[in-house]
Coordinates of N, CA, C and O in Angstrom, one line a residue:
X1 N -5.4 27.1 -8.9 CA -4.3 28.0 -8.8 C -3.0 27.3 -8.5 O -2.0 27.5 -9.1
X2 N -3.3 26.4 -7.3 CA -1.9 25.9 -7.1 C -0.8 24.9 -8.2 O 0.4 24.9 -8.3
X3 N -2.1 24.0 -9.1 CA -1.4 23.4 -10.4 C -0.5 24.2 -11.2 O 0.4 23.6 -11.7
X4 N -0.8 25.6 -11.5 CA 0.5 26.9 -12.1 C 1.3 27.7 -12.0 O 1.9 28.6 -12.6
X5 N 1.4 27.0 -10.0 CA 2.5 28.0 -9.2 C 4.0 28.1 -10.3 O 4.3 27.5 -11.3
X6 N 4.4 29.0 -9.8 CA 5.9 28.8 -10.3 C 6.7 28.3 -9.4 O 6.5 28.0 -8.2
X7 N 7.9 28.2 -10.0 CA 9.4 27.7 -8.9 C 9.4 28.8 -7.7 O 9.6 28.5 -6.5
X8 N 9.3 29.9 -8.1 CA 9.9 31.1 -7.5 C 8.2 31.2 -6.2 O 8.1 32.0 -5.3
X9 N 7.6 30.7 -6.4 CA 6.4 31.1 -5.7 C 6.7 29.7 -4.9 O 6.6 30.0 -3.8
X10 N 6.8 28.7 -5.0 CA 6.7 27.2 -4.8 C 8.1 27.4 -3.3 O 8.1 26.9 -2.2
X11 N 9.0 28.3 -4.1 CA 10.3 28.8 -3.0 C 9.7 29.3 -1.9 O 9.6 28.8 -0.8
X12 N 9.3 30.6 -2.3 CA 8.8 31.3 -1.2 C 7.7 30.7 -0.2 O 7.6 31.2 0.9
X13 N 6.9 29.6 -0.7 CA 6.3 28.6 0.0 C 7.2 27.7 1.1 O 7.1 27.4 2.3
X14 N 7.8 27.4 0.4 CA 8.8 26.9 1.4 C 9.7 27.7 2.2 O 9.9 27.3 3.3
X15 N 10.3 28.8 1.8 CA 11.1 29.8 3.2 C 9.5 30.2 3.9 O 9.7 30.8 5.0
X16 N 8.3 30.1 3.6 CA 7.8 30.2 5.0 C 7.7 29.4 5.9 O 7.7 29.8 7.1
X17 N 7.5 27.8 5.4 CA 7.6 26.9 6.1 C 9.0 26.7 6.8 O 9.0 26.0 7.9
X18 N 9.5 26.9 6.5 CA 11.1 26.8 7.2 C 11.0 28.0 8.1 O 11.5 27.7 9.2
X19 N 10.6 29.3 8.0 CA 10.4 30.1 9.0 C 9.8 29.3 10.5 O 10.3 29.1 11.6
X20 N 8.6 29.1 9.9 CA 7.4 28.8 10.5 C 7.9 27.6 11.4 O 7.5 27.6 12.6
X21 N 8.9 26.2 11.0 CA 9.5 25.5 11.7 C 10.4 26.4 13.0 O 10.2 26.3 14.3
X22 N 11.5 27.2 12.3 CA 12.3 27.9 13.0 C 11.4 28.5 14.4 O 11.7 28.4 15.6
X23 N 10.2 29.0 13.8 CA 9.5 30.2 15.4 C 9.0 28.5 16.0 O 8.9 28.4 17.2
X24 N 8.7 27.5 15.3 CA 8.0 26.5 16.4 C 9.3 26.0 17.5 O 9.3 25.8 18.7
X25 N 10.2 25.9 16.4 CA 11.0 25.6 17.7 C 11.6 26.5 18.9 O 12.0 26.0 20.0
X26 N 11.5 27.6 18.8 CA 11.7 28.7 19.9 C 10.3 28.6 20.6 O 10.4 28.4 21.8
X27 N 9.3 28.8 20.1 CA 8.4 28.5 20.7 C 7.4 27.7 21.8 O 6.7 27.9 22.7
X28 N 7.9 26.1 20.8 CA 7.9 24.8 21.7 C 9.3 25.2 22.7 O 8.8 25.8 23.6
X29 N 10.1 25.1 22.9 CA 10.8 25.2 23.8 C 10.8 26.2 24.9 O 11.5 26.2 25.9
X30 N 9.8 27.3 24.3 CA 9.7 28.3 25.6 C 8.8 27.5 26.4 O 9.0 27.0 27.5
X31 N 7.6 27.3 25.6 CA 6.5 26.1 26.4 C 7.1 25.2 26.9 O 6.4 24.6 27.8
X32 N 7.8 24.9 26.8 CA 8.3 23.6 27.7 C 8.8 23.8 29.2 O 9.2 22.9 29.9
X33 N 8.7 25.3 29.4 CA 8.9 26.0 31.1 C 7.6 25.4 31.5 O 7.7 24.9 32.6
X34 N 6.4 25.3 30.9 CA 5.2 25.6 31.9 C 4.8 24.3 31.4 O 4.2 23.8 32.4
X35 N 4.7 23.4 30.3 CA 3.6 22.8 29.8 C 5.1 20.9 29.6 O 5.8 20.7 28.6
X36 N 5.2 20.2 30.4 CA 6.5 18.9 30.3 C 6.2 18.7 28.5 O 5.2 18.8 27.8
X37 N 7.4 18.4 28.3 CA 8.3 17.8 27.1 C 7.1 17.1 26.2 O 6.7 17.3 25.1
X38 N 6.4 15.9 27.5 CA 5.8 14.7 26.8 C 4.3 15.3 25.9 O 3.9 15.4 24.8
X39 N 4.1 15.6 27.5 CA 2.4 16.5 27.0 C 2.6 17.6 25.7 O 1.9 17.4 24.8
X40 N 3.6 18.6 25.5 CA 3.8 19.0 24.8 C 3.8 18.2 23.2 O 3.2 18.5 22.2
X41 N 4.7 17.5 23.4 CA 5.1 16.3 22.0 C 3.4 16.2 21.5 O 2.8 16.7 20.6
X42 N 2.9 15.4 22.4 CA 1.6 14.8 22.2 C 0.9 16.1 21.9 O 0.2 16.0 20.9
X43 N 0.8 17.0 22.4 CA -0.2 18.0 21.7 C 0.1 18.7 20.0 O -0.7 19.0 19.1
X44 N 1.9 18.8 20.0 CA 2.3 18.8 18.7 C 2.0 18.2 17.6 O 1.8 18.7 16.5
X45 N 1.9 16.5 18.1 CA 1.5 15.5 17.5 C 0.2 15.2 16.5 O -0.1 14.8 15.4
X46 N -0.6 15.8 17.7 CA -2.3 15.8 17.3 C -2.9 16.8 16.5 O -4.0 16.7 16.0
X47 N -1.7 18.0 16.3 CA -1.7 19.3 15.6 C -1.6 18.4 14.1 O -2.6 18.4 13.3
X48 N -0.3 17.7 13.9 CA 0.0 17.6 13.0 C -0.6 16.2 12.4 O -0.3 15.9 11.3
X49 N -1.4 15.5 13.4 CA -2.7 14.7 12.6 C -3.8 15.4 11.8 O -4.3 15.1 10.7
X50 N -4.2 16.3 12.7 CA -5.0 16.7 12.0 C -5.0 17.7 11.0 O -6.1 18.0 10.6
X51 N -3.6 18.5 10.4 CA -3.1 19.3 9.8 C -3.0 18.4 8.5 O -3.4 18.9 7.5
X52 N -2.4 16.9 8.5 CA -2.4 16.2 7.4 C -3.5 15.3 6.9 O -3.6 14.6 5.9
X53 N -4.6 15.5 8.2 CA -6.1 15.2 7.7 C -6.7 16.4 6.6 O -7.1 16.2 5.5
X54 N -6.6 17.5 7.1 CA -6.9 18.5 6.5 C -6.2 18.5 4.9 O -6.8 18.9 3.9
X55 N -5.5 18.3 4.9 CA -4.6 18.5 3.4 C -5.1 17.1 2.6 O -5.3 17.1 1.4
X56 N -5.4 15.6 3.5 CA -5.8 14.6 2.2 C -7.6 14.9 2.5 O -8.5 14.3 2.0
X57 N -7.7 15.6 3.0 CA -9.8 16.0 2.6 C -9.7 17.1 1.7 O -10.1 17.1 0.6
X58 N -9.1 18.0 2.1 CA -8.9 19.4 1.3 C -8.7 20.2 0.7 O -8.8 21.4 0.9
X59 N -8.1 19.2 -1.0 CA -7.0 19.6 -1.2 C -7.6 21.1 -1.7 O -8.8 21.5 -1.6
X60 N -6.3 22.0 -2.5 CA -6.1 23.3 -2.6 C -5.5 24.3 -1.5 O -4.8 24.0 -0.5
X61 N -6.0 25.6 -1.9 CA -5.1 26.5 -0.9 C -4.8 26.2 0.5 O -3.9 26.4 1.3
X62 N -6.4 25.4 0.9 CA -6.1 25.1 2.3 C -5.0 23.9 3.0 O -4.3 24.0 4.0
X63 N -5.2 23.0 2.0 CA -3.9 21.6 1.9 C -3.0 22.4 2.0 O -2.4 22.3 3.1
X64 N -2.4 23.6 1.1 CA -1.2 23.8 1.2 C -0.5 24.9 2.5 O 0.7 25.1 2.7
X65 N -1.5 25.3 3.1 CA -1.0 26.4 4.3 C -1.4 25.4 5.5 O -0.6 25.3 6.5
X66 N -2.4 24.7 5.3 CA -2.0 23.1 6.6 C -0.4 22.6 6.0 O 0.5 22.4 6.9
X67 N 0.0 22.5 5.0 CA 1.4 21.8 5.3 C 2.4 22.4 5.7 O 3.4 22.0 6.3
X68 N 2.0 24.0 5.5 CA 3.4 24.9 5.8 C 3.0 24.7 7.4 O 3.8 24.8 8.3
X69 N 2.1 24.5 7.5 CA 1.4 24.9 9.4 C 2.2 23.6 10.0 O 2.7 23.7 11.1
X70 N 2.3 21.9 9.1 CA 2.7 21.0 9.6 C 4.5 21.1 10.0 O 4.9 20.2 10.7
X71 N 5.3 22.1 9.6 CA 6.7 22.8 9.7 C 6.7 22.8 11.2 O 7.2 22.0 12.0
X72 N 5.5 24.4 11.6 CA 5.6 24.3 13.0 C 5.8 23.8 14.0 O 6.5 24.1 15.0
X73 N 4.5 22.5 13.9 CA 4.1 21.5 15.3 C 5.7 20.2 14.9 O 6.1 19.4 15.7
X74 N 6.3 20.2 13.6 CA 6.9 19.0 13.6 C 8.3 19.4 14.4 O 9.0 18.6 15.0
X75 N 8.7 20.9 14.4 CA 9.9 21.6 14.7 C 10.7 21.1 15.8 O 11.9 20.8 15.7
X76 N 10.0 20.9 16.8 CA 10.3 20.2 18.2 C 10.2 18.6 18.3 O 10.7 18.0 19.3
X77 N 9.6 18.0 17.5 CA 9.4 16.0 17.8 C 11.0 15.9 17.6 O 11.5 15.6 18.7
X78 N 11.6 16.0 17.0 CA 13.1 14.7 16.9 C 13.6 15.0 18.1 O 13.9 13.9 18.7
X79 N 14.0 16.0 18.9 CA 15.1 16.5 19.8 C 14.1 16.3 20.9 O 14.5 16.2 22.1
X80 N 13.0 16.2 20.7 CA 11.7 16.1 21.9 C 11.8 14.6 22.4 O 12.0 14.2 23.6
X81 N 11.6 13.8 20.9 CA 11.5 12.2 20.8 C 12.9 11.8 21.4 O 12.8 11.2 22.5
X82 N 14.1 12.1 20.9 CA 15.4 12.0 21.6 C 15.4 12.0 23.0 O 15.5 11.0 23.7
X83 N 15.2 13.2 23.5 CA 15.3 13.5 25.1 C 14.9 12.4 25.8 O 15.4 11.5 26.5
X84 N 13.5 12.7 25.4 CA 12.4 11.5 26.6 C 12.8 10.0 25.9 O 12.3 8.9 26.3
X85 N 13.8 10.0 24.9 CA 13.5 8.4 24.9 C 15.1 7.8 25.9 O 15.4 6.8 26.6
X86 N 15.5 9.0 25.6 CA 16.6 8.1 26.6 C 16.9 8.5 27.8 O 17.9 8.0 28.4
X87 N 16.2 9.3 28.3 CA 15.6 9.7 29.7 C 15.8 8.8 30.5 O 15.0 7.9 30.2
X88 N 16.5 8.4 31.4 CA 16.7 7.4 33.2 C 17.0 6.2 32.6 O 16.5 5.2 33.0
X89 N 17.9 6.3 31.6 CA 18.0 4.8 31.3 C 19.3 4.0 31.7 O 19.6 2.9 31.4
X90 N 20.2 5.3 32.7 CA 21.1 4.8 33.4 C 22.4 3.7 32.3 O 22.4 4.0 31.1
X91 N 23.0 3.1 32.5 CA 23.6 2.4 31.9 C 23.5 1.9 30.4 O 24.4 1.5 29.8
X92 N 22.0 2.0 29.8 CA 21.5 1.9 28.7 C 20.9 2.7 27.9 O 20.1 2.6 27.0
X93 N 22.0 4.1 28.6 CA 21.7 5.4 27.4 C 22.4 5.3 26.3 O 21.5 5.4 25.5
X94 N 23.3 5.3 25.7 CA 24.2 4.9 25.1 C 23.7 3.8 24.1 O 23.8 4.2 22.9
X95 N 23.4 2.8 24.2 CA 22.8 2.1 23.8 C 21.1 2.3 22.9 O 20.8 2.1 21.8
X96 N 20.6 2.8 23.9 CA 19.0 3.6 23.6 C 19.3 4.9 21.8 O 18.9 5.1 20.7
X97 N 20.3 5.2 22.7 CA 20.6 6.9 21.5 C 20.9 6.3 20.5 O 20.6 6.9 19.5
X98 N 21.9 4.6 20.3 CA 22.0 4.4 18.9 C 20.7 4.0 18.1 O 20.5 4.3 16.9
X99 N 20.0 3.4 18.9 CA 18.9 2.9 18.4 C 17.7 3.9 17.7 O 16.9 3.5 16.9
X100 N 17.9 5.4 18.2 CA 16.9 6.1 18.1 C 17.5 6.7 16.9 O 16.8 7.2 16.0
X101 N 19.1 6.8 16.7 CA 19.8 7.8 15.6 C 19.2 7.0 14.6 O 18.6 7.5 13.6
X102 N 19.3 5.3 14.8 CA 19.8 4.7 13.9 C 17.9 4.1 13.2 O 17.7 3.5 12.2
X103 N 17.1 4.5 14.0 CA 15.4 4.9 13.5 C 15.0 5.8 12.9 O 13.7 5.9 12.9
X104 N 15.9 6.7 12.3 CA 16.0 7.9 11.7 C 15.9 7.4 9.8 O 15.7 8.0 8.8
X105 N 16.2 6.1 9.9 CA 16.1 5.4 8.7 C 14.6 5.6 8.1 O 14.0 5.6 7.0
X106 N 14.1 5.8 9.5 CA 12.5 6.0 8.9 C 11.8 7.6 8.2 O 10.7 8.0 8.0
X107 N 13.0 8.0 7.9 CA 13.0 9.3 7.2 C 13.4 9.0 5.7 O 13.0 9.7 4.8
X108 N 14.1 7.9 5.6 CA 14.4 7.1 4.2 C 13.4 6.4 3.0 O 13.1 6.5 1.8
X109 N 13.0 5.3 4.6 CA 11.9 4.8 4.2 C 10.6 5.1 3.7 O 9.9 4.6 2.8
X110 N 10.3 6.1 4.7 CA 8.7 6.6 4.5 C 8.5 7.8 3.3 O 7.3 8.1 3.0
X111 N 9.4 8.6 2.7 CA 9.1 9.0 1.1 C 8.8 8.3 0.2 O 7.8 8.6 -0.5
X112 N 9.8 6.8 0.0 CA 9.1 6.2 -1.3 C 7.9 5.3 -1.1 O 7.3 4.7 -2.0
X113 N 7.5 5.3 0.2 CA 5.7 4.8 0.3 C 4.9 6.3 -0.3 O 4.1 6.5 -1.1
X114 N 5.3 7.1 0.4 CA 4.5 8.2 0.4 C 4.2 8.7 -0.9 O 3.2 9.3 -1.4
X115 N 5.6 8.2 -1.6 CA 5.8 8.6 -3.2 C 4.6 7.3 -4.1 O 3.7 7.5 -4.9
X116 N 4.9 6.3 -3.5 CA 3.9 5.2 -4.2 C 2.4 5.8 -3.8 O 1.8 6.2 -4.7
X117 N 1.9 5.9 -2.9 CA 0.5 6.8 -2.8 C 0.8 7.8 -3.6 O 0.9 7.0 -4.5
X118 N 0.9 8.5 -3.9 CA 1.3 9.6 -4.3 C 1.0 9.5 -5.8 O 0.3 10.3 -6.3
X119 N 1.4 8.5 -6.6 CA 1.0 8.0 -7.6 C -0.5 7.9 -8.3 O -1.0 8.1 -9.5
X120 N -1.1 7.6 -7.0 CA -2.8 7.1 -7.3 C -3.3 9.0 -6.8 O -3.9 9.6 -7.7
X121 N -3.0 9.5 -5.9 CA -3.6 11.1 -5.4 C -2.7 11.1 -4.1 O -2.5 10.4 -3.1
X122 N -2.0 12.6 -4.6 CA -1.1 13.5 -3.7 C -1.7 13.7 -2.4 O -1.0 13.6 -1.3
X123 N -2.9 14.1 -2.5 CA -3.3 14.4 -1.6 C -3.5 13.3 -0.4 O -3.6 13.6 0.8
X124 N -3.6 12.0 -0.8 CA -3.9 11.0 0.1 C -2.9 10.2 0.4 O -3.2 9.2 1.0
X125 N -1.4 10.7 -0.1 CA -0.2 10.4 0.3 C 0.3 11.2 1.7 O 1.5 11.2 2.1
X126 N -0.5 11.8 2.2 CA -0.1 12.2 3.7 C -0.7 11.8 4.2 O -0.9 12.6 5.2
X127 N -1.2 11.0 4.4 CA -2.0 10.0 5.2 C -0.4 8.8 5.1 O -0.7 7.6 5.0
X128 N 0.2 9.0 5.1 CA 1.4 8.4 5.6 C 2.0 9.2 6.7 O 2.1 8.7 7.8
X129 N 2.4 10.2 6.5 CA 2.6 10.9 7.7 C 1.9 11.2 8.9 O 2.4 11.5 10.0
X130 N 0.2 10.8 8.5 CA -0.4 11.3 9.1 C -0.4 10.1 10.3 O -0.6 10.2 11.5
X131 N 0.2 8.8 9.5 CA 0.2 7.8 10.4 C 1.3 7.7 11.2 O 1.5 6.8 12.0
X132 N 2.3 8.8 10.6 CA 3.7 8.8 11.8 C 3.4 9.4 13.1 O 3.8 9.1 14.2
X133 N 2.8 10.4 12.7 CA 2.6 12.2 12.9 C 1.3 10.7 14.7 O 1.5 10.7 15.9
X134 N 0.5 9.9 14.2 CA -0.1 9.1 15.2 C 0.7 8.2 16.2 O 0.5 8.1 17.3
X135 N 1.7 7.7 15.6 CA 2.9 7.1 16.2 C 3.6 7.8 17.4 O 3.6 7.4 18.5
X136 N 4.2 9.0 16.7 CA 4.3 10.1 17.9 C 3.7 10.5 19.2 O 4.3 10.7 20.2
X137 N 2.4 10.5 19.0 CA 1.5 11.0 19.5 C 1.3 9.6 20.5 O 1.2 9.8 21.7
X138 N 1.3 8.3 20.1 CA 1.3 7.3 21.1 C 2.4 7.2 22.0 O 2.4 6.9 23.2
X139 N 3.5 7.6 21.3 CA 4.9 7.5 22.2 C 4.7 8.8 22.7 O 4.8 8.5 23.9
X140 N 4.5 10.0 22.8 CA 4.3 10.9 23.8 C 3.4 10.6 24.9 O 3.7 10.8 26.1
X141 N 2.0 9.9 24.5 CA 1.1 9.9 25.7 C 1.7 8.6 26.6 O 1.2 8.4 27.7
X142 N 2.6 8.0 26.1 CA 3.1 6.9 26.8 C 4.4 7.5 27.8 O 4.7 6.9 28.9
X143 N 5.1 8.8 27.3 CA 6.0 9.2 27.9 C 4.9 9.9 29.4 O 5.0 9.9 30.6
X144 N 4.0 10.5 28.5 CA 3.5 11.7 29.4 C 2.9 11.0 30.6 O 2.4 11.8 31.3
X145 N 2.7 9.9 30.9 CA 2.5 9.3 32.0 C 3.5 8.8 33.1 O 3.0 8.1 33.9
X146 N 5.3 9.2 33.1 CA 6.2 8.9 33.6 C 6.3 9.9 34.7 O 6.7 11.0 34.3
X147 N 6.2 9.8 35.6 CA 6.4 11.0 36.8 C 7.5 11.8 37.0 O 7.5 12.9 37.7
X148 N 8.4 11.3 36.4 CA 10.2 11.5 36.5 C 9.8 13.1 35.5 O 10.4 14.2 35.7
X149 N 9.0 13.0 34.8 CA 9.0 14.1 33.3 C 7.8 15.6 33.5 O 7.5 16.5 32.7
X150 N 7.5 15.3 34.9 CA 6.5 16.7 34.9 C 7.4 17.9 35.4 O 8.5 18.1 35.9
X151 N 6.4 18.7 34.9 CA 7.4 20.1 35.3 C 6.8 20.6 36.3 O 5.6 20.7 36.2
X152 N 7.4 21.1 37.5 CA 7.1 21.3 38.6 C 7.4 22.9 38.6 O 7.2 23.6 39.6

């Protein structure tokens, strides 16, 4: 089915995903009253390991509503990753925030790998993400152990 979508179907696939980002981020941030920033990230994180496991085992209808699903848990990491990374760093905030804007290159970078997998099977070119989407998930459980970041 999905090889003869059209444009106009392939769109509306994407305004739900972009929906579906939009409610994660209202959502992740209501959660973030009861459940800290870190642990949060890190549970987002693990959503979206396993959401891009699902799509390179899966492929078809299910690959494709795991990816719109990967919109949601990603909605909150950058402004998430931002906060906690430059969190108490006193005199080396400033410093910290260029470093993290200027890591944002890895949004450059990581298409044309994804695109070179992508070559051999689509489906097993998110297994690049999947290994960001794991990165995350280290730098959260690494945050989520700072005492300064629980929510009381």
């Amino acid at each position: 089915y999905w090889a003869g979508v059209s444009n106009q179907e392939a769109a509306y696939l994407l305004s739900g995903s972009l929906f579906l980002f939009t409610v994660g981020r209202f959502v992740g941030t209501a959660l973030m009253k009861w459940i800290s920033p870190a642990m949060l990230l890190s549970w987002f994180a693990v959503a979206n390991v396993l959401l891009c496991a699902v799509v390179v085992l899966f492929p078809g209808m299910i690959a494709v509503f795991s990816l719109m699903a990967v919109f949601f848990f990603m909605s909150i990491m950058f402004p998430t990753i931002f906060a906690l990374g430059v969190n108490n760093l006193g005199e080396h905030t400033k410093r910290a925030s260029a470093f993290i804007i200027m890591s944002i290159v890895g949004g450059a970078l990581m298409p044309p790998v994804m695109g070179l997998v992508a070559n051999k099977s689509t489906a097993l070119s998110f297994a690049v993400p999947l290994f960001c989407f794991a990165i995350v998930f280290y730098f959260a459980r690494f945050k989520a152990k700072d005492p300064s970041l629980r929510v009381e």
